Tab-separated table of C-alpha atoms in Angstrom:
chain	number	residue	atom	x	y	z
A	100	GLY	CA	81.053	113.427	100.264
A	101	GLN	CA	84.692	114.081	100.977
A	102	ASN	CA	86.118	113.767	97.458
A	103	ILE	CA	89.784	114.643	97.470
A	104	ASP	CA	91.082	115.160	93.943
A	105	GLN	CA	94.692	115.317	92.856
A	106	PRO	CA	96.480	114.478	89.592
A	107	THR	CA	97.510	110.858	89.202
A	108	GLU	CA	100.984	111.444	87.807
A	109	MET	CA	103.509	114.243	87.307
A	110	THR	CA	107.045	114.349	85.988
A	111	ALA	CA	109.798	116.932	86.399
A	112	THR	CA	113.563	117.227	86.073
A	113	GLU	CA	116.176	117.549	88.780
A	114	GLY	CA	116.556	121.092	90.062
A	115	ALA	CA	113.131	122.182	88.832
A	116	ILE	CA	110.074	123.331	90.786
A	117	VAL	CA	106.830	121.364	90.774
A	118	GLN	CA	103.391	122.214	92.181
A	119	ILE	CA	100.983	119.413	93.098
A	120	ASN	CA	97.384	120.571	93.401
A	121	CYS	CA	94.638	119.151	95.565
A	122	THR	CA	90.961	120.069	95.639
A	123	TYR	CA	88.285	118.880	98.007
A	124	GLN	CA	84.518	119.120	98.134
A	125	THR	CA	83.724	119.500	101.778
A	126	SER	CA	84.051	122.364	104.191
A	127	GLY	CA	84.141	120.108	107.229
A	128	PHE	CA	87.873	119.597	107.503
A	129	ASN	CA	89.860	121.319	110.187
A	130	GLY	CA	92.930	121.322	107.980
A	131	LEU	CA	94.817	119.777	105.110
A	132	PHE	CA	97.743	117.372	105.361
A	133	TRP	CA	100.390	116.395	102.857
A	134	TYR	CA	102.240	113.084	103.141
A	135	GLN	CA	105.079	111.605	101.087
A	136	GLN	CA	105.085	107.878	100.387
A	137	HIS	CA	107.942	106.039	98.726
A	138	ALA	CA	107.078	102.730	97.084
A	139	GLY	CA	106.586	99.993	99.660
A	140	GLU	CA	107.028	102.354	102.592
A	141	ALA	CA	104.800	104.129	105.095
A	142	PRO	CA	103.452	107.625	104.415
A	143	THR	CA	105.598	110.260	106.139
A	144	PHE	CA	104.208	113.572	107.336
A	145	LEU	CA	105.205	116.678	105.341
A	146	SER	CA	102.856	119.489	106.346
A	147	TYR	CA	99.589	120.463	108.004
A	148	ASN	CA	97.754	123.658	107.058
A	149	VAL	CA	94.981	124.908	109.300
A	150	LEU	CA	94.955	128.550	108.269
A	151	ASP	CA	94.733	130.000	104.785
A	152	GLY	CA	98.032	130.918	103.208
A	153	LEU	CA	101.449	129.567	102.442
A	154	GLU	CA	103.653	127.708	104.904
A	155	GLU	CA	107.270	127.173	103.957
A	156	LYS	CA	109.453	124.406	105.317
A	157	GLY	CA	112.792	124.136	103.576
A	158	ARG	CA	112.397	122.965	99.986
A	159	PHE	CA	108.724	122.161	100.561
A	160	SER	CA	105.882	124.669	100.899
A	161	SER	CA	102.172	124.068	101.282
A	162	PHE	CA	99.271	126.389	100.564
A	163	LEU	CA	95.640	126.273	101.664
A	164	SER	CA	92.525	128.182	100.654
A	165	ARG	CA	89.624	126.890	102.735
A	166	SER	CA	87.007	128.953	100.938
A	167	LYS	CA	88.048	127.453	97.600
A	168	GLY	CA	88.648	123.923	98.882
A	169	TYR	CA	92.112	124.066	97.377
A	170	SER	CA	95.638	123.232	98.456
A	171	TYR	CA	98.963	122.736	96.773
A	172	LEU	CA	102.355	121.344	97.660
A	173	LEU	CA	105.323	123.143	96.125
A	174	LEU	CA	108.612	121.306	95.829
A	175	LYS	CA	111.709	123.320	94.923
A	176	GLU	CA	115.197	122.262	93.812
A	177	LEU	CA	113.913	118.809	92.993
A	178	GLN	CA	116.139	115.851	93.753
A	179	MET	CA	115.940	112.278	92.507
A	180	LYS	CA	114.974	111.144	96.010
A	181	ASP	CA	111.792	113.255	95.748
A	182	SER	CA	110.378	110.649	93.358
A	183	ALA	CA	107.449	109.324	95.383
A	184	SER	CA	103.689	109.442	95.766
A	185	TYR	CA	102.362	112.613	97.414
A	186	LEU	CA	99.123	112.192	99.328
A	187	CYS	CA	96.728	115.010	100.123
A	188	ALA	CA	94.464	114.352	103.119
A	189	GLY	CA	91.702	116.309	104.829
A	190	GLY	CA	90.923	116.130	108.530
A	191	PRO	CA	90.143	115.995	111.344
A	192	ARG	CA	86.472	116.847	111.272
A	193	PHE	CA	84.318	118.150	114.057
A	194	ASP	CA	80.768	116.800	113.971
A	195	ARG	CA	78.113	117.396	116.593
A	196	GLY	CA	80.644	118.459	119.185
A	197	SER	CA	82.927	115.448	118.753
A	198	THR	CA	86.202	115.177	116.951
A	199	LEU	CA	86.511	112.590	114.227
A	200	GLY	CA	90.227	112.145	113.831
A	201	ARG	CA	90.254	110.110	110.647
A	202	LEU	CA	91.971	111.454	107.562
A	203	TYR	CA	90.361	111.430	104.135
A	204	PHE	CA	93.073	110.704	101.590
A	205	GLY	CA	93.258	111.362	97.892
A	206	ARG	CA	94.624	108.579	95.718
A	207	GLY	CA	98.052	110.240	95.584
A	208	THR	CA	100.125	111.916	92.894
A	209	GLN	CA	103.036	109.825	91.639
A	210	LEU	CA	105.941	112.228	91.019
A	211	THR	CA	108.862	111.058	88.903
A	212	VAL	CA	112.013	113.190	88.911
A	213	TRP	CA	114.290	112.691	85.913
A	214	PRO	CA	118.024	113.507	85.871
B	141	GLY	CA	112.356	107.806	119.788
B	142	ALA	CA	110.812	104.683	118.329
B	143	GLY	CA	108.205	105.090	115.669
B	144	VAL	CA	105.078	103.076	114.990
B	145	SER	CA	105.851	99.421	114.458
B	146	GLN	CA	103.703	96.729	112.892
B	147	SER	CA	103.974	92.984	112.653
B	148	PRO	CA	104.113	90.892	110.655
B	149	ARG	CA	105.399	92.951	107.725
B	150	TYR	CA	104.126	90.364	105.252
B	151	LYS	CA	101.390	87.804	105.642
B	152	VAL	CA	100.160	85.229	103.158
B	153	ALA	CA	96.891	83.581	104.089
B	154	LYS	CA	94.782	80.990	102.383
B	155	ARG	CA	91.212	82.051	101.712
B	156	GLY	CA	89.115	81.325	104.754
B	157	GLN	CA	91.944	81.632	107.287
B	158	ASP	CA	91.862	84.105	110.169
B	159	VAL	CA	94.688	86.630	110.534
B	160	ALA	CA	95.779	88.992	113.294
B	161	LEU	CA	97.813	92.119	112.599
B	162	ARG	CA	99.593	93.946	115.407
B	163	CYS	CA	100.363	97.626	115.848
B	164	ASP	CA	102.636	99.222	118.462
B	165	PRO	CA	101.986	102.983	118.417
B	166	ILE	CA	104.371	105.681	119.559
B	167	SER	CA	104.445	105.696	123.356
B	168	GLY	CA	102.009	108.194	124.848
B	169	HIS	CA	100.002	108.695	121.669
B	170	VAL	CA	96.318	108.901	122.505
B	171	SER	CA	94.894	108.193	119.080
B	172	LEU	CA	95.364	105.100	116.961
B	173	PHE	CA	94.040	104.561	113.446
B	174	TRP	CA	93.875	101.633	111.062
B	175	TYR	CA	93.821	102.226	107.304
B	176	GLN	CA	93.651	99.880	104.332
B	177	GLN	CA	95.648	100.773	101.223
B	178	ALA	CA	95.062	99.055	97.908
B	179	LEU	CA	97.710	99.225	95.198
B	180	GLY	CA	97.830	102.651	93.575
B	181	GLN	CA	95.296	104.145	95.976
B	182	GLY	CA	95.434	106.365	99.018
B	183	PRO	CA	94.838	104.866	102.471
B	184	GLU	CA	91.178	104.240	103.347
B	185	PHE	CA	90.070	104.622	106.941
B	186	LEU	CA	89.005	101.507	108.845
B	187	THR	CA	88.733	102.363	112.516
B	188	TYR	CA	89.878	104.758	115.235
B	189	PHE	CA	90.694	104.441	118.936
B	190	GLN	CA	91.102	107.122	121.529
B	191	ASN	CA	93.006	105.368	124.290
B	192	GLU	CA	91.137	102.053	124.698
B	193	ALA	CA	87.823	103.329	123.364
B	194	GLN	CA	86.912	102.504	119.793
B	195	LEU	CA	85.193	105.731	118.783
B	196	ASP	CA	84.741	105.147	115.081
B	197	LYS	CA	84.531	101.841	113.240
B	198	SER	CA	82.532	103.089	110.296
B	199	GLY	CA	85.242	102.110	107.809
B	200	LEU	CA	85.371	98.413	108.637
B	201	PRO	CA	84.176	96.740	105.425
B	202	SER	CA	82.352	93.833	107.030
B	203	ASP	CA	81.729	92.071	110.315
B	204	ARG	CA	84.709	89.855	109.509
B	205	PHE	CA	86.919	92.753	110.560
B	206	PHE	CA	87.464	93.383	114.245
B	207	ALA	CA	89.910	95.670	116.077
B	208	GLU	CA	90.819	96.098	119.703
B	209	ARG	CA	93.142	98.165	121.885
B	210	PRO	CA	92.396	96.795	125.368
B	211	GLU	CA	94.988	98.742	127.355
B	212	GLY	CA	95.151	101.863	125.259
B	213	SER	CA	98.510	101.057	123.677
B	214	VAL	CA	99.025	98.018	121.408
B	215	SER	CA	96.230	97.340	118.936
B	216	THR	CA	95.278	94.250	116.967
B	217	LEU	CA	93.276	94.136	113.752
B	218	LYS	CA	91.727	90.731	113.185
B	219	ILE	CA	90.247	89.546	109.924
B	220	GLN	CA	88.191	86.376	110.030
B	221	ARG	CA	87.592	84.047	107.082
B	222	THR	CA	89.846	86.071	104.789
B	223	GLN	CA	88.748	86.698	101.207
B	224	GLN	CA	90.832	87.646	98.187
B	225	GLU	CA	89.459	91.188	98.251
B	226	ASP	CA	91.079	91.619	101.668
B	227	SER	CA	94.512	91.608	100.002
B	228	ALA	CA	96.003	95.038	100.687
B	229	VAL	CA	98.490	96.864	102.869
B	230	TYR	CA	97.128	97.526	106.348
B	231	LEU	CA	98.580	100.691	107.860
B	232	CYS	CA	98.476	101.702	111.489
B	233	ALA	CA	98.950	105.329	112.528
B	234	SER	CA	99.066	107.141	115.845
B	235	SER	CA	98.843	110.753	116.888
B	236	ARG	CA	99.485	112.570	120.127
B	237	ASN	CA	96.214	114.499	120.127
B	238	VAL	CA	92.960	114.640	118.220
B	239	ARG	CA	92.754	118.406	117.893
B	240	GLY	CA	95.116	121.311	117.902
B	241	ALA	CA	98.840	120.792	117.816
B	242	GLY	CA	100.003	117.226	117.535
B	243	THR	CA	97.224	115.955	115.316
B	244	GLU	CA	99.591	114.772	112.588
B	245	GLN	CA	99.443	111.026	112.241
B	246	TYR	CA	102.601	108.935	112.190
B	247	PHE	CA	102.349	105.761	110.166
B	248	GLY	CA	103.873	102.357	110.669
B	249	PRO	CA	105.478	100.409	107.793
B	250	GLY	CA	102.300	98.436	107.214
B	251	THR	CA	101.443	94.763	106.886
B	252	ARG	CA	101.096	93.528	103.334
B	253	LEU	CA	98.372	90.868	103.358
B	254	THR	CA	98.022	88.534	100.407
B	255	VAL	CA	95.085	86.141	100.372
B	256	THR	CA	95.488	83.216	97.984
């Protein structure tokens, strides 16, 4: 299947660095997405990794290793507003010459940032 | 520009009622997706449109669920004879492309459906 595994909860303090890991059990994804979702709000796009390696975007960085089925999201200089659920998602997939655009989401990692 | 919008934001339905949920994607976005999100879970795929064509409906949980996008822009998700297990947040997302650059999906605020 397309099991996407990520920790359920994490906590950290303001100003710290936190790494949220994500593993998946299929090689069919074209890439790996990370979304941030505040309670009661829509998921917002953070990053999309297609190639192996680290991509940095301000305080957030995302890493992908396709051969290991592994990704992580690194958040630096944590702020209280970073308290949210972080969703890892695989996709799109290419099957039999067609593109299946759906994303396969993990259940999300609830990050709480303490002062 | 305007993002993805959905209406209504909240819907309470009595068991057995039919409901219709609307999604206005970002203008010019080819792809439109519907997801269902239960409390404490990640979004689960329901169905996918490329323009007006429904290319994947494998995630629809039963034949009570029906989606359409007749003109390739606005989409409606209809649930007939609602059941309590249908209570969830229904998210709509759109993306500019299906492959290459522009595949990131932009989500609407969702419709929270409560079936009593």
